[in-house]
Amino acid sequence: MTWRPALHRAALLRHDPVRDTDLLLVPERVVVLRGSAGAVLRLCDGDRDVDEIVAALGERFPGAPVASEVPRFLAALRKEGWLL
């Protein structure tokens, strides 16, 4: 079965205009997202699989090591319980 990541229902992705950064709001915690982490999580809608997310980010950020870094990032968030 192919993993189609989606934010856990208790997690919210928000943009903080004061800090001009994306935040991941999880129970009793706020995670400040750096770099393109918010762009990655916006693609985690439960419809796209990891390969589709990597492909979309590869087009948006040509030359970036998305093929190696994005799957590791998503796996780490899944381990935290923030992605389903």
mmCIF file of C-alpha atoms in Angstrom:
data_model
loop_
_atom_site.group_PDB
_atom_site.id
_atom_site.type_symbol
_atom_site.label_atom_id
_atom_site.label_comp_id
_atom_site.label_asym_id
_atom_site.label_seq_id
_atom_site.Cartn_x
_atom_site.Cartn_y
_atom_site.Cartn_z
ATOM 1 C CA MET A 1 0.000 0.000 0.000
ATOM 2 C CA THR A 2 1.254 3.467 -0.880
ATOM 3 C CA TRP A 3 1.401 6.035 1.909
ATOM 4 C CA ARG A 4 -0.617 9.164 1.234
ATOM 5 C CA PRO A 5 0.377 11.471 4.094
ATOM 6 C CA ALA A 6 -2.198 13.710 5.723
ATOM 7 C CA LEU A 7 -2.042 15.875 8.809
ATOM 8 C CA HIS A 8 -3.450 14.258 11.915
ATOM 9 C CA ARG A 9 -6.878 15.689 12.716
ATOM 10 C CA ALA A 10 -5.440 17.243 15.896
ATOM 11 C CA ALA A 11 -2.711 19.095 13.952
ATOM 12 C CA LEU A 12 -3.211 22.431 12.233
ATOM 13 C CA LEU A 13 -0.934 24.190 9.777
ATOM 14 C CA ARG A 14 -1.006 27.970 10.133
ATOM 15 C CA HIS A 15 1.020 30.914 8.881
ATOM 16 C CA ASP A 16 2.156 33.474 11.461
ATOM 17 C CA PRO A 17 2.227 36.817 9.639
ATOM 18 C CA VAL A 18 4.090 38.529 12.483
ATOM 19 C CA ARG A 19 7.029 36.110 12.254
ATOM 20 C CA ASP A 20 6.383 35.416 8.559
ATOM 21 C CA THR A 21 6.751 31.708 9.190
ATOM 22 C CA ASP A 22 4.616 28.593 9.134
ATOM 23 C CA LEU A 23 3.574 26.890 12.343
ATOM 24 C CA LEU A 24 2.345 23.400 13.053
ATOM 25 C CA LEU A 25 -0.084 23.482 15.955
ATOM 26 C CA VAL A 26 -0.325 20.150 17.738
ATOM 27 C CA PRO A 27 -1.836 19.418 21.158
ATOM 28 C CA GLU A 28 0.055 21.370 23.810
ATOM 29 C CA ARG A 29 2.798 22.337 21.362
ATOM 30 C CA VAL A 30 3.627 24.798 18.607
ATOM 31 C CA VAL A 31 6.281 23.738 16.100
ATOM 32 C CA VAL A 32 7.956 26.542 14.168
ATOM 33 C CA LEU A 33 8.563 25.288 10.641
ATOM 34 C CA ARG A 34 11.710 26.398 8.881
ATOM 35 C CA GLY A 35 12.518 26.714 5.204
ATOM 36 C CA SER A 36 10.128 24.903 2.898
ATOM 37 C CA ALA A 37 8.614 22.644 5.595
ATOM 38 C CA GLY A 38 5.263 24.446 5.342
ATOM 39 C CA ALA A 39 5.216 23.959 1.567
ATOM 40 C CA VAL A 40 5.834 20.242 2.087
ATOM 41 C CA LEU A 41 3.027 19.911 4.631
ATOM 42 C CA ARG A 42 0.553 21.793 2.452
ATOM 43 C CA LEU A 43 0.903 18.972 -0.068
ATOM 44 C CA CYS A 44 0.076 16.346 2.578
ATOM 45 C CA ASP A 45 -3.637 16.210 1.838
ATOM 46 C CA GLY A 46 -4.184 12.443 1.879
ATOM 47 C CA ASP A 47 -4.625 12.404 -1.909
ATOM 48 C CA ARG A 48 -0.981 12.583 -3.005
ATOM 49 C CA ASP A 49 1.484 9.814 -2.266
ATOM 50 C CA VAL A 50 5.068 10.567 -1.249
ATOM 51 C CA ASP A 51 6.381 10.251 -4.822
ATOM 52 C CA GLU A 52 3.803 12.786 -6.044
ATOM 53 C CA ILE A 53 4.739 15.180 -3.233
ATOM 54 C CA VAL A 54 8.427 14.831 -4.108
ATOM 55 C CA ALA A 55 7.678 15.425 -7.815
ATOM 56 C CA ALA A 56 5.632 18.556 -7.095
ATOM 57 C CA LEU A 57 8.357 19.950 -4.841
ATOM 58 C CA GLY A 58 11.039 19.060 -7.390
ATOM 59 C CA GLU A 59 9.259 21.247 -9.934
ATOM 60 C CA ARG A 60 8.833 24.072 -7.444
ATOM 61 C CA PHE A 61 12.397 23.893 -6.082
ATOM 62 C CA PRO A 62 14.619 22.702 -8.956
ATOM 63 C CA GLY A 63 18.016 21.490 -7.837
ATOM 64 C CA ALA A 64 16.956 20.983 -4.217
ATOM 65 C CA PRO A 65 17.562 17.506 -2.753
ATOM 66 C CA VAL A 66 13.833 16.840 -2.288
ATOM 67 C CA ALA A 67 14.040 13.171 -3.338
ATOM 68 C CA SER A 68 16.187 12.341 -0.316
ATOM 69 C CA GLU A 69 15.117 14.930 2.256
ATOM 70 C CA VAL A 70 11.319 15.005 1.886
ATOM 71 C CA PRO A 71 10.690 11.287 2.563
ATOM 72 C CA ARG A 72 12.893 11.484 5.694
ATOM 73 C CA PHE A 73 11.097 14.625 6.873
ATOM 74 C CA LEU A 74 7.677 13.052 6.352
ATOM 75 C CA ALA A 75 8.761 9.855 8.115
ATOM 76 C CA ALA A 76 9.961 11.875 11.113
ATOM 77 C CA LEU A 77 6.620 13.694 11.351
ATOM 78 C CA ARG A 78 4.791 10.385 11.036
ATOM 79 C CA LYS A 79 6.865 8.985 13.883
ATOM 80 C CA GLU A 80 5.848 11.987 16.011
ATOM 81 C CA GLY A 81 2.224 11.160 15.242
ATOM 82 C CA TRP A 82 1.563 14.406 13.376
ATOM 83 C CA LEU A 83 0.980 12.712 10.013
ATOM 84 C CA LEU A 84 -1.345 9.848 9.286
#
